[in-house]
mmCIF file of C-alpha atoms in Angstrom:
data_model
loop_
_atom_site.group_PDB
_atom_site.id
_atom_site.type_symbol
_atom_site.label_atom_id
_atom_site.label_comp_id
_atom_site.label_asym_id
_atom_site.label_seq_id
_atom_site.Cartn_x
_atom_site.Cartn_y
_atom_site.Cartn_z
ATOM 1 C CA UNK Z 28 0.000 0.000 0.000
ATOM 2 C CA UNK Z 29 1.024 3.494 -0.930
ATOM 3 C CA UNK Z 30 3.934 4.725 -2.970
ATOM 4 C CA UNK Z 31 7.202 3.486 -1.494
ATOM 5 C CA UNK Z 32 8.618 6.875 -2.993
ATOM 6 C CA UNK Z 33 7.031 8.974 -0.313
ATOM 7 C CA UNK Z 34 8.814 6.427 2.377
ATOM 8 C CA UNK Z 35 11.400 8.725 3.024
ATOM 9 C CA UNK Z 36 14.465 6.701 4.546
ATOM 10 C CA UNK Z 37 14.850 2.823 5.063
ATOM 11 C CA UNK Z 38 14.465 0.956 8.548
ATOM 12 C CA UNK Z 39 16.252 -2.515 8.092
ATOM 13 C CA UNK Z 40 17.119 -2.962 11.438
ATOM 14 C CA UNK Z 41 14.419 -0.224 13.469
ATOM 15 C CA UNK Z 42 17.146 1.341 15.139
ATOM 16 C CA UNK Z 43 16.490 4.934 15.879
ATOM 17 C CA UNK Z 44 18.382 7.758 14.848
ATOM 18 C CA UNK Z 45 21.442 9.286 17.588
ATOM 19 C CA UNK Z 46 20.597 12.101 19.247
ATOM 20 C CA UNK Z 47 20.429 16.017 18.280
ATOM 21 C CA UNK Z 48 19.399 18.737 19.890
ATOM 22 C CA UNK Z 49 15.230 20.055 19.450
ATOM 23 C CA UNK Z 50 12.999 22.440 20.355
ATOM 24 C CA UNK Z 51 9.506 21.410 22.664
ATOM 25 C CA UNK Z 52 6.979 20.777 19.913
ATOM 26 C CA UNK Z 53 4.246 21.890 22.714
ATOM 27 C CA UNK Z 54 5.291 25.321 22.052
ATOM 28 C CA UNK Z 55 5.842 25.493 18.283
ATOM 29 C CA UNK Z 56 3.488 25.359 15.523
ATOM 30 C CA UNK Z 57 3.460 22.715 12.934
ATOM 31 C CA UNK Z 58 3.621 23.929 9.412
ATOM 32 C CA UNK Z 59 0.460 23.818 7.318
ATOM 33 C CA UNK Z 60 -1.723 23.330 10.207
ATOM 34 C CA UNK Z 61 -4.323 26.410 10.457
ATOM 35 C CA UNK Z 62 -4.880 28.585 13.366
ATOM 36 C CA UNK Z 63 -8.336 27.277 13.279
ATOM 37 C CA UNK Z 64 -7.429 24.077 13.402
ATOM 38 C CA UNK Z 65 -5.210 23.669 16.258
ATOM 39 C CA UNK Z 66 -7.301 25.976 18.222
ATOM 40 C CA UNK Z 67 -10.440 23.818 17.976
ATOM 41 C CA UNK Z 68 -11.396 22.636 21.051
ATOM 42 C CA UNK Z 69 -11.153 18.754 21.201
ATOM 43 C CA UNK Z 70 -14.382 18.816 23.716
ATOM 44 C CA UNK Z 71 -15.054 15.332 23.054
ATOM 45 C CA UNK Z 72 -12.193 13.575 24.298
ATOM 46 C CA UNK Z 73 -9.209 13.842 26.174
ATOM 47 C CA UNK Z 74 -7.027 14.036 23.863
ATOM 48 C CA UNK Z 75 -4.248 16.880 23.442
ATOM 49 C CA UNK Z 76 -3.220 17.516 19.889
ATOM 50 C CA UNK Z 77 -0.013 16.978 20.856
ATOM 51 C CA UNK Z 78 1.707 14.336 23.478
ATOM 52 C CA UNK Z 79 5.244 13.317 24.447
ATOM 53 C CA UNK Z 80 5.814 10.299 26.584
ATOM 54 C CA UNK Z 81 8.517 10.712 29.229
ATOM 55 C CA UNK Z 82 10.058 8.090 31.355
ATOM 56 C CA UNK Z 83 10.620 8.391 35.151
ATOM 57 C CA UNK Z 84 13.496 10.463 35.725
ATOM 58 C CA UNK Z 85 15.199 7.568 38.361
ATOM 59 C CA UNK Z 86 15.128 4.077 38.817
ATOM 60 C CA UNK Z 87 13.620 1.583 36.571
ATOM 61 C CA UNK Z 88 9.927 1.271 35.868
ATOM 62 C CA UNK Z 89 7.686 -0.598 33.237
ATOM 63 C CA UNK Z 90 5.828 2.737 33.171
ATOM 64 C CA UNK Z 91 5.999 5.876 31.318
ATOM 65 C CA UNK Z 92 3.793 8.921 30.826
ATOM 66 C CA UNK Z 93 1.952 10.735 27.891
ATOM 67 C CA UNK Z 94 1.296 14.514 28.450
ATOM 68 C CA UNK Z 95 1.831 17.624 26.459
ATOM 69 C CA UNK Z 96 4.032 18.641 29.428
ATOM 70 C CA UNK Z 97 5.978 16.376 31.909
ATOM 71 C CA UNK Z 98 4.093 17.654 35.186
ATOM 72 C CA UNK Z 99 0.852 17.440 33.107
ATOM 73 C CA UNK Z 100 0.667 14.097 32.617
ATOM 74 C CA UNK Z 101 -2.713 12.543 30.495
ATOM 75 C CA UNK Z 102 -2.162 9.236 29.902
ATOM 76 C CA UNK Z 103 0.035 5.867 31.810
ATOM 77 C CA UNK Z 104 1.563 3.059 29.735
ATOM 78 C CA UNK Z 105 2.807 -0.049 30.878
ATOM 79 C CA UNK Z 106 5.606 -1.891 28.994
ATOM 80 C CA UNK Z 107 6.614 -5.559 29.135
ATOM 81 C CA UNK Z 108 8.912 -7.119 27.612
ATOM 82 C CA UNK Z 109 6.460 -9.933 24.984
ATOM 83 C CA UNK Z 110 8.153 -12.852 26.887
ATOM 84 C CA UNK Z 111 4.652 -13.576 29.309
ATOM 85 C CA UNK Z 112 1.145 -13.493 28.098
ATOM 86 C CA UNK Z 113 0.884 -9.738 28.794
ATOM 87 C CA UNK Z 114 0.865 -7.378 25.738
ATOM 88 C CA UNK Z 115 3.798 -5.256 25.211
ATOM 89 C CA UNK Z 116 1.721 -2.227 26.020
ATOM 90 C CA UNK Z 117 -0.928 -1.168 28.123
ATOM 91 C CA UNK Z 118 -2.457 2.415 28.006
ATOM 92 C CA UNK Z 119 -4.242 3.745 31.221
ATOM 93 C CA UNK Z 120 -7.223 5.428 31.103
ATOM 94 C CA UNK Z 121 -5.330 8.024 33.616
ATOM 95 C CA UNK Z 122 -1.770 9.527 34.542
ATOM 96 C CA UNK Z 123 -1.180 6.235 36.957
ATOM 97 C CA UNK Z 124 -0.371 2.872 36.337
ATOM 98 C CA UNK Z 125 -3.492 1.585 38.469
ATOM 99 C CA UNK Z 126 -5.994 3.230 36.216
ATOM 100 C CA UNK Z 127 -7.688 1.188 34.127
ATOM 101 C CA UNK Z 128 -6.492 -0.402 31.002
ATOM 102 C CA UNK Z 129 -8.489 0.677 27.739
ATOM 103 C CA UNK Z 130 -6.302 -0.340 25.156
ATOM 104 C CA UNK Z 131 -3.227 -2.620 24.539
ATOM 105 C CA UNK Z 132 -0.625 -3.256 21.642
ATOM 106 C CA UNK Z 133 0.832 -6.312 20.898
ATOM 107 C CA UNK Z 134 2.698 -8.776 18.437
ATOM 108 C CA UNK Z 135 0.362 -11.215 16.654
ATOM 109 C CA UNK Z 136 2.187 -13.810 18.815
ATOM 110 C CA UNK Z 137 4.970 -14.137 21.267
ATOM 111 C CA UNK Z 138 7.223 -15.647 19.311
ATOM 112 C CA UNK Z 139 6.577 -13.890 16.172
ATOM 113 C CA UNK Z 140 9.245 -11.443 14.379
ATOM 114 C CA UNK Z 141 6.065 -8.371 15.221
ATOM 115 C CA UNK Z 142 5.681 -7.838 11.620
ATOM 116 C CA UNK Z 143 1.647 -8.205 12.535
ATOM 117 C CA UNK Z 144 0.743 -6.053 15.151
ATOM 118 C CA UNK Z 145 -2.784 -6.227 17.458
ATOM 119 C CA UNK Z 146 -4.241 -3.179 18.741
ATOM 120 C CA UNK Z 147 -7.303 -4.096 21.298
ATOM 121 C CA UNK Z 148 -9.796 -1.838 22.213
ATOM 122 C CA UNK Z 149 -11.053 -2.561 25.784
ATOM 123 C CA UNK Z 150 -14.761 -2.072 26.455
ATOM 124 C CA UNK Z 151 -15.708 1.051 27.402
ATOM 125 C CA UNK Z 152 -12.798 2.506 26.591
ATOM 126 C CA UNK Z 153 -13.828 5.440 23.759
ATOM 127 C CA UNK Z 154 -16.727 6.253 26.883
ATOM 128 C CA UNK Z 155 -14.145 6.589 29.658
ATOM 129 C CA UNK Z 156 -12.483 9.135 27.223
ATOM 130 C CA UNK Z 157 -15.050 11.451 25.996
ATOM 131 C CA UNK Z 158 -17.096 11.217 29.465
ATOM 132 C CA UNK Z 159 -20.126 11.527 27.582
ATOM 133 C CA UNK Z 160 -22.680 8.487 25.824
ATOM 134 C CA UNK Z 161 -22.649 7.814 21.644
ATOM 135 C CA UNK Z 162 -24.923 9.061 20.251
ATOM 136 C CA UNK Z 163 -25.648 5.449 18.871
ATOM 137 C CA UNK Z 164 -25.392 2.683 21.271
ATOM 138 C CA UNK Z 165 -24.482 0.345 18.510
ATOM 139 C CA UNK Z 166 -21.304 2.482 17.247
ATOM 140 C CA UNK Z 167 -18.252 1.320 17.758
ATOM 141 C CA UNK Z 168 -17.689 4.800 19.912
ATOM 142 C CA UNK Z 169 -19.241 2.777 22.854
ATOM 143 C CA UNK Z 170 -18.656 -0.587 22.095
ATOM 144 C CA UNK Z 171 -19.152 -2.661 25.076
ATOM 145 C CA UNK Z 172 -16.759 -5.728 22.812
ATOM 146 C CA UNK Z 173 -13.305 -5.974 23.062
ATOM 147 C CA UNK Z 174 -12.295 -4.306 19.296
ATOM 148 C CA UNK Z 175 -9.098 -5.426 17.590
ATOM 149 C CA UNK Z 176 -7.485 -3.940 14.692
ATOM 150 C CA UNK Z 177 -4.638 -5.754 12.484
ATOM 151 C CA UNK Z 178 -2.017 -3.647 11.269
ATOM 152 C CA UNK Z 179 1.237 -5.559 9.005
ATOM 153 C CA UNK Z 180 4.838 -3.998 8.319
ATOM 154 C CA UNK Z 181 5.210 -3.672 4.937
ATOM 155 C CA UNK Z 182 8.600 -3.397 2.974
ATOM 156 C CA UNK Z 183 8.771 -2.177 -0.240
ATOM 157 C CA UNK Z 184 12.174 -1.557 -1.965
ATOM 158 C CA UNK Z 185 13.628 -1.475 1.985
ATOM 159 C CA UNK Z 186 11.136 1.134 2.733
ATOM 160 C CA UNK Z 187 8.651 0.360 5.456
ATOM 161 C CA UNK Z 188 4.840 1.268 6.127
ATOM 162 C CA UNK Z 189 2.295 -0.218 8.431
ATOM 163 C CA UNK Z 190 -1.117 -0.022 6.636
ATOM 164 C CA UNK Z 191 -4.451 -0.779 8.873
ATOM 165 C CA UNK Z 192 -7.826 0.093 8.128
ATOM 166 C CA UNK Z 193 -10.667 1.565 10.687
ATOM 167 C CA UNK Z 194 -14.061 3.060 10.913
ATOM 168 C CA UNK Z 195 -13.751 6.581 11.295
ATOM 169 C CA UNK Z 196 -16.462 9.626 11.919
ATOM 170 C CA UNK Z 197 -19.063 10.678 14.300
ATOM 171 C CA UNK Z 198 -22.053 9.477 15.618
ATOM 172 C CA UNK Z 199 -24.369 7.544 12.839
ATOM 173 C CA UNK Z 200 -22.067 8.850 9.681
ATOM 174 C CA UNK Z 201 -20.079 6.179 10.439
ATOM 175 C CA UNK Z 202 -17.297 4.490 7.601
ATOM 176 C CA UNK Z 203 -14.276 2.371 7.055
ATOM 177 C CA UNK Z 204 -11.243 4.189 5.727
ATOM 178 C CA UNK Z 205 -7.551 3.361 5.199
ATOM 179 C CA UNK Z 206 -4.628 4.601 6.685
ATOM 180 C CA UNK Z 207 -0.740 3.633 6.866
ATOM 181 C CA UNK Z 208 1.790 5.028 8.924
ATOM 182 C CA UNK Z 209 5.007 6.411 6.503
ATOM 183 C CA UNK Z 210 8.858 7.031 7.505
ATOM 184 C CA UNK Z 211 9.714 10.281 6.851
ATOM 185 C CA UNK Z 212 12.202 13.237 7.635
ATOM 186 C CA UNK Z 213 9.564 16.129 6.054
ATOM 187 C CA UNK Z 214 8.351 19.338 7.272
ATOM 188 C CA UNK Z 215 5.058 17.381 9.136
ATOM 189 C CA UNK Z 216 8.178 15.095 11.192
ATOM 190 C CA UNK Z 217 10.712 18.435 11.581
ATOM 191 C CA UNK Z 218 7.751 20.309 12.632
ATOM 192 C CA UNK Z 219 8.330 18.029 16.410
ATOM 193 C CA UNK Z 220 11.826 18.279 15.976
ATOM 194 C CA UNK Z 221 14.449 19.967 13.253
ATOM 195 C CA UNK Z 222 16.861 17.665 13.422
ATOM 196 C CA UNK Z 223 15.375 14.384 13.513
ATOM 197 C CA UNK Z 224 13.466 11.393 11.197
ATOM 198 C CA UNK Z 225 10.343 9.957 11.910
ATOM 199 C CA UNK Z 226 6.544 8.576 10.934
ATOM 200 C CA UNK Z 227 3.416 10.100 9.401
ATOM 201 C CA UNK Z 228 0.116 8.943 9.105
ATOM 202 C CA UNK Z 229 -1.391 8.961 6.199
ATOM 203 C CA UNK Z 230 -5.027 8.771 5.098
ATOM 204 C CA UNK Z 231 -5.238 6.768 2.361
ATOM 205 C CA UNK Z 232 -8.607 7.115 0.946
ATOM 206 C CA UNK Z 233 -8.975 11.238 1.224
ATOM 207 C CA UNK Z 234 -6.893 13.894 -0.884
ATOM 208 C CA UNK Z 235 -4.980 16.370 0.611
ATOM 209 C CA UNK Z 236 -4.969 20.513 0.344
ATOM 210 C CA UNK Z 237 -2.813 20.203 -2.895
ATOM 211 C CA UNK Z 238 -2.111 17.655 -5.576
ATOM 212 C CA UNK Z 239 1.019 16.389 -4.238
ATOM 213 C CA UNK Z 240 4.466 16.339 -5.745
ATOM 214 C CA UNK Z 241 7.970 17.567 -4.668
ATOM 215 C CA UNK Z 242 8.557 18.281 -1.120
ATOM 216 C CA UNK Z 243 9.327 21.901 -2.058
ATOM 217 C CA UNK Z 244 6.334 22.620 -3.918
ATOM 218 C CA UNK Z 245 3.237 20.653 -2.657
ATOM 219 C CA UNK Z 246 1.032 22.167 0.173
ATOM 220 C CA UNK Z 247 1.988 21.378 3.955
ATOM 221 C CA UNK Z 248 0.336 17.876 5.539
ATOM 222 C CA UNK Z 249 0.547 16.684 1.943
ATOM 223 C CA UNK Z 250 2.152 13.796 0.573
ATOM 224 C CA UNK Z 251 3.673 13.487 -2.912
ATOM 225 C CA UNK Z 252 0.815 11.406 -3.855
ATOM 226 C CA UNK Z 253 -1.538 14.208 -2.906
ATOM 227 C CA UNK Z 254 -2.827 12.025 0.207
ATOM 228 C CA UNK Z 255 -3.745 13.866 3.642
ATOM 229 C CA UNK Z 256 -1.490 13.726 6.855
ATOM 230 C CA UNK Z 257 -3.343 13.257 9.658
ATOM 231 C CA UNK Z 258 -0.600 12.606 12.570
ATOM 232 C CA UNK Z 259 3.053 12.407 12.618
ATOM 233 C CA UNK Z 260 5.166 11.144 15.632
ATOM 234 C CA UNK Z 261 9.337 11.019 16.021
ATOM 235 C CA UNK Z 262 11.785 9.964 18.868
ATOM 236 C CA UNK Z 263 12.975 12.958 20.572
ATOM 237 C CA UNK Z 264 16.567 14.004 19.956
ATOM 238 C CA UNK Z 265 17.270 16.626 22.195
ATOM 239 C CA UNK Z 266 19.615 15.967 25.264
ATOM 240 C CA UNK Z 267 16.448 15.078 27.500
ATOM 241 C CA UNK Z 268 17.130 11.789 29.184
ATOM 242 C CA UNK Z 269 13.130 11.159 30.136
ATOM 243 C CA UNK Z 270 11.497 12.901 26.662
ATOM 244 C CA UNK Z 271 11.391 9.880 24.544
ATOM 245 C CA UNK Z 272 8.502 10.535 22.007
ATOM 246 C CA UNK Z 273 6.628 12.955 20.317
ATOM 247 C CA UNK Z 274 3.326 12.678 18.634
ATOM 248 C CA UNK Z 275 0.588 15.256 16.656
ATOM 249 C CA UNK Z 276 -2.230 15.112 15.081
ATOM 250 C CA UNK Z 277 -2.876 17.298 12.210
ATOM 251 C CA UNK Z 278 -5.593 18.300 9.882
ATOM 252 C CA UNK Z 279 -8.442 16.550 10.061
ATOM 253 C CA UNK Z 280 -6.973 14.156 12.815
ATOM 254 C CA UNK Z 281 -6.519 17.093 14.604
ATOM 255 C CA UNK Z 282 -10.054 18.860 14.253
ATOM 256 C CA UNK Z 283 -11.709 15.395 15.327
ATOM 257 C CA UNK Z 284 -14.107 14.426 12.558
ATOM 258 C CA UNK Z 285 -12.023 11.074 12.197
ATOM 259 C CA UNK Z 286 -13.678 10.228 15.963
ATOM 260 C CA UNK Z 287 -12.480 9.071 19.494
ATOM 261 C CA UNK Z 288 -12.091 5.935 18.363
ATOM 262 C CA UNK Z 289 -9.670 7.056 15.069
ATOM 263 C CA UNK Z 290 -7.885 9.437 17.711
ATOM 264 C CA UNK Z 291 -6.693 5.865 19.978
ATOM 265 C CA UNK Z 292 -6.041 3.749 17.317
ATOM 266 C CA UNK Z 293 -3.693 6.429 15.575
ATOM 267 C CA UNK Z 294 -1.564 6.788 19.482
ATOM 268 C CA UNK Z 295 -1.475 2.972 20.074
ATOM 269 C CA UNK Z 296 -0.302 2.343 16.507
ATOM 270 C CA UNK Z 297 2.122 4.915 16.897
ATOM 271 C CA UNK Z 298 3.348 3.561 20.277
ATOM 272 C CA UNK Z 299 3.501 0.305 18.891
ATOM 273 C CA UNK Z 300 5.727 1.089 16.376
ATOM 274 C CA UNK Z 301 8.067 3.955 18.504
ATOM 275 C CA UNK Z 302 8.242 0.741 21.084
ATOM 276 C CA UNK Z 303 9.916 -2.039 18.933
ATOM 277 C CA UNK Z 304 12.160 0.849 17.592
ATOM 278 C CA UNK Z 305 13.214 2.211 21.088
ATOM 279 C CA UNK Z 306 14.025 -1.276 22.662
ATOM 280 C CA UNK Z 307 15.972 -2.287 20.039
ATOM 281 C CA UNK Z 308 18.059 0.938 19.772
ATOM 282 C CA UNK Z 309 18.621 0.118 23.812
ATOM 283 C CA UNK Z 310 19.725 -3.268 22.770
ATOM 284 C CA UNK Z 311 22.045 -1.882 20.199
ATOM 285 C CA UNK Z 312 23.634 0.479 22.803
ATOM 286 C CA UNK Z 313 24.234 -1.763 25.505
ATOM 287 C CA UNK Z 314 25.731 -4.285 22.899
ATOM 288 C CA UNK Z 315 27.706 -1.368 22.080
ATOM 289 C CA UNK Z 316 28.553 -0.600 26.137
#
């Protein structure tokens, strides 16, 4: 899926890039994304457009934190290490690691190279978030099933996507689209931080603002096949030892048409893929030690 031209660099061996020095993406705007936009209200959900996920400053823990500030914390995640039945990740419905677990990411199995990954949807979960009921007690938006959604590595020409499809939208206008997460080192990924490469989500099934093209020609939150970019996430660069991630939706992943449900799926995909990346660039350094 998608044109392996617009995968901007290869990822044989997931390692992450060294480190650089940034700027916080919490207090810079991306480029191409409207005032309007990113000054929407998300009153449906708890979601901030953007979130980093920092690790505790001492010690070792299994848990980290998503917030769009480190003493502002949203969001817990527990790691483990896909040796034991539990997933690799677990995302809290709140800032601690005893809040309840709405949504997991893990390999297809435990012994499998991760190509295939499962994101589960816990019941109740898109409810906890927005505090409110659906509209429509049969939408997926408060589903009271466990929800899984599949989503595959693919390599093409050494360049890697991870294509899954969901149903996206609000209430009743409910429909499945498309989507596939892209490497890249553009303006969307160097809008969280100059210096570094990273991933951006693309819709596949909706144009963007402009018909595509060269980098230094086509419309922001465009991709050279004229596709929309609807989040983009990167490892953080700077000198931080605890700011590990970065993650933001944009356009219309950022306004919230795409739904609650579009809005977890897009950070647990994201996570997924930012996790088998940032234990194996550990590995690599203490191989290296």
């Amino acid at each position: 899926m998608g044109n392996p031209a617009e995968a901007d660099f290869a990822t044989d061996s997931g390692i992450a890039p060294p480190p650089y020095s940034t700027v916080d993406p919490g207090r810079q705007a991306v480029p191409g994304a409207s005032t309007s936009s990113r000054s929407r209200s998300r009153a449906n959900n708890r979601f901030p457009q953007s979130l980093n996920a920092y690790l505790p400053k001492a010690g070792f823990s299994k848990t980290f934190y998503l917030g769009e500030h480190a003493d502002q914390p949203v969001f817990a995640v527990t790691m483990h290490s896909g040796l034991t039945s539990k997933p690799l990740l677990e995302l809290h419905s709140g800032p601690k690691g005893s809040d309840p677990i709405i949504a997991t990411a893990n390999n297809e199995k435990r012994w499998s190279s991760g190509r295939t990954t499962v994101i589960q949807i816990l019941p109740g979960a898109i409810s906890s978030l927005s505090g409110a009921d659906s509209a429509s007690g049969s939408s997926p938006e408060s589903s009271q099933e466990t929800q899984k959604i599949i989503m595959k590595q693919t390599n093409i020409l050494k360049n890697v996507t991870y294509p899954f499809s969901i149903e996206v939208g609000l209430g009743k206008d409910l429909h499945v689209e498309n989507f596939e997460w892209r490497g890249s080192r553009g303006g969307e990924v160097q809008g969280l931080d100059k210096y570094t490469r990273g991933y951006k989500l693309v819709r596949l099934g909706r144009e963007g603002a402009g018909e595509g093209g060269e980098r230094s020609t086509r419309a922001a939150n465009t991709t050279s096949d004229g596709k929309e970019v609807v989040a983009v996430f990167a490892h953080n660069t700077s000198w931080s030892m605890n700011k590990v991630f970065k993650f933001q939706f944009l356009e219309s992943g950022a306004t919230g048409v795409l739904g609650d449900r579009f809005a977890l799926i897009a950070l647990m995909t994201a996570l997924k893929i930012w996790y088998i990346e940032y234990i194996a660039q550990q590995a690599s350094a203490g191989a290296g030690a």
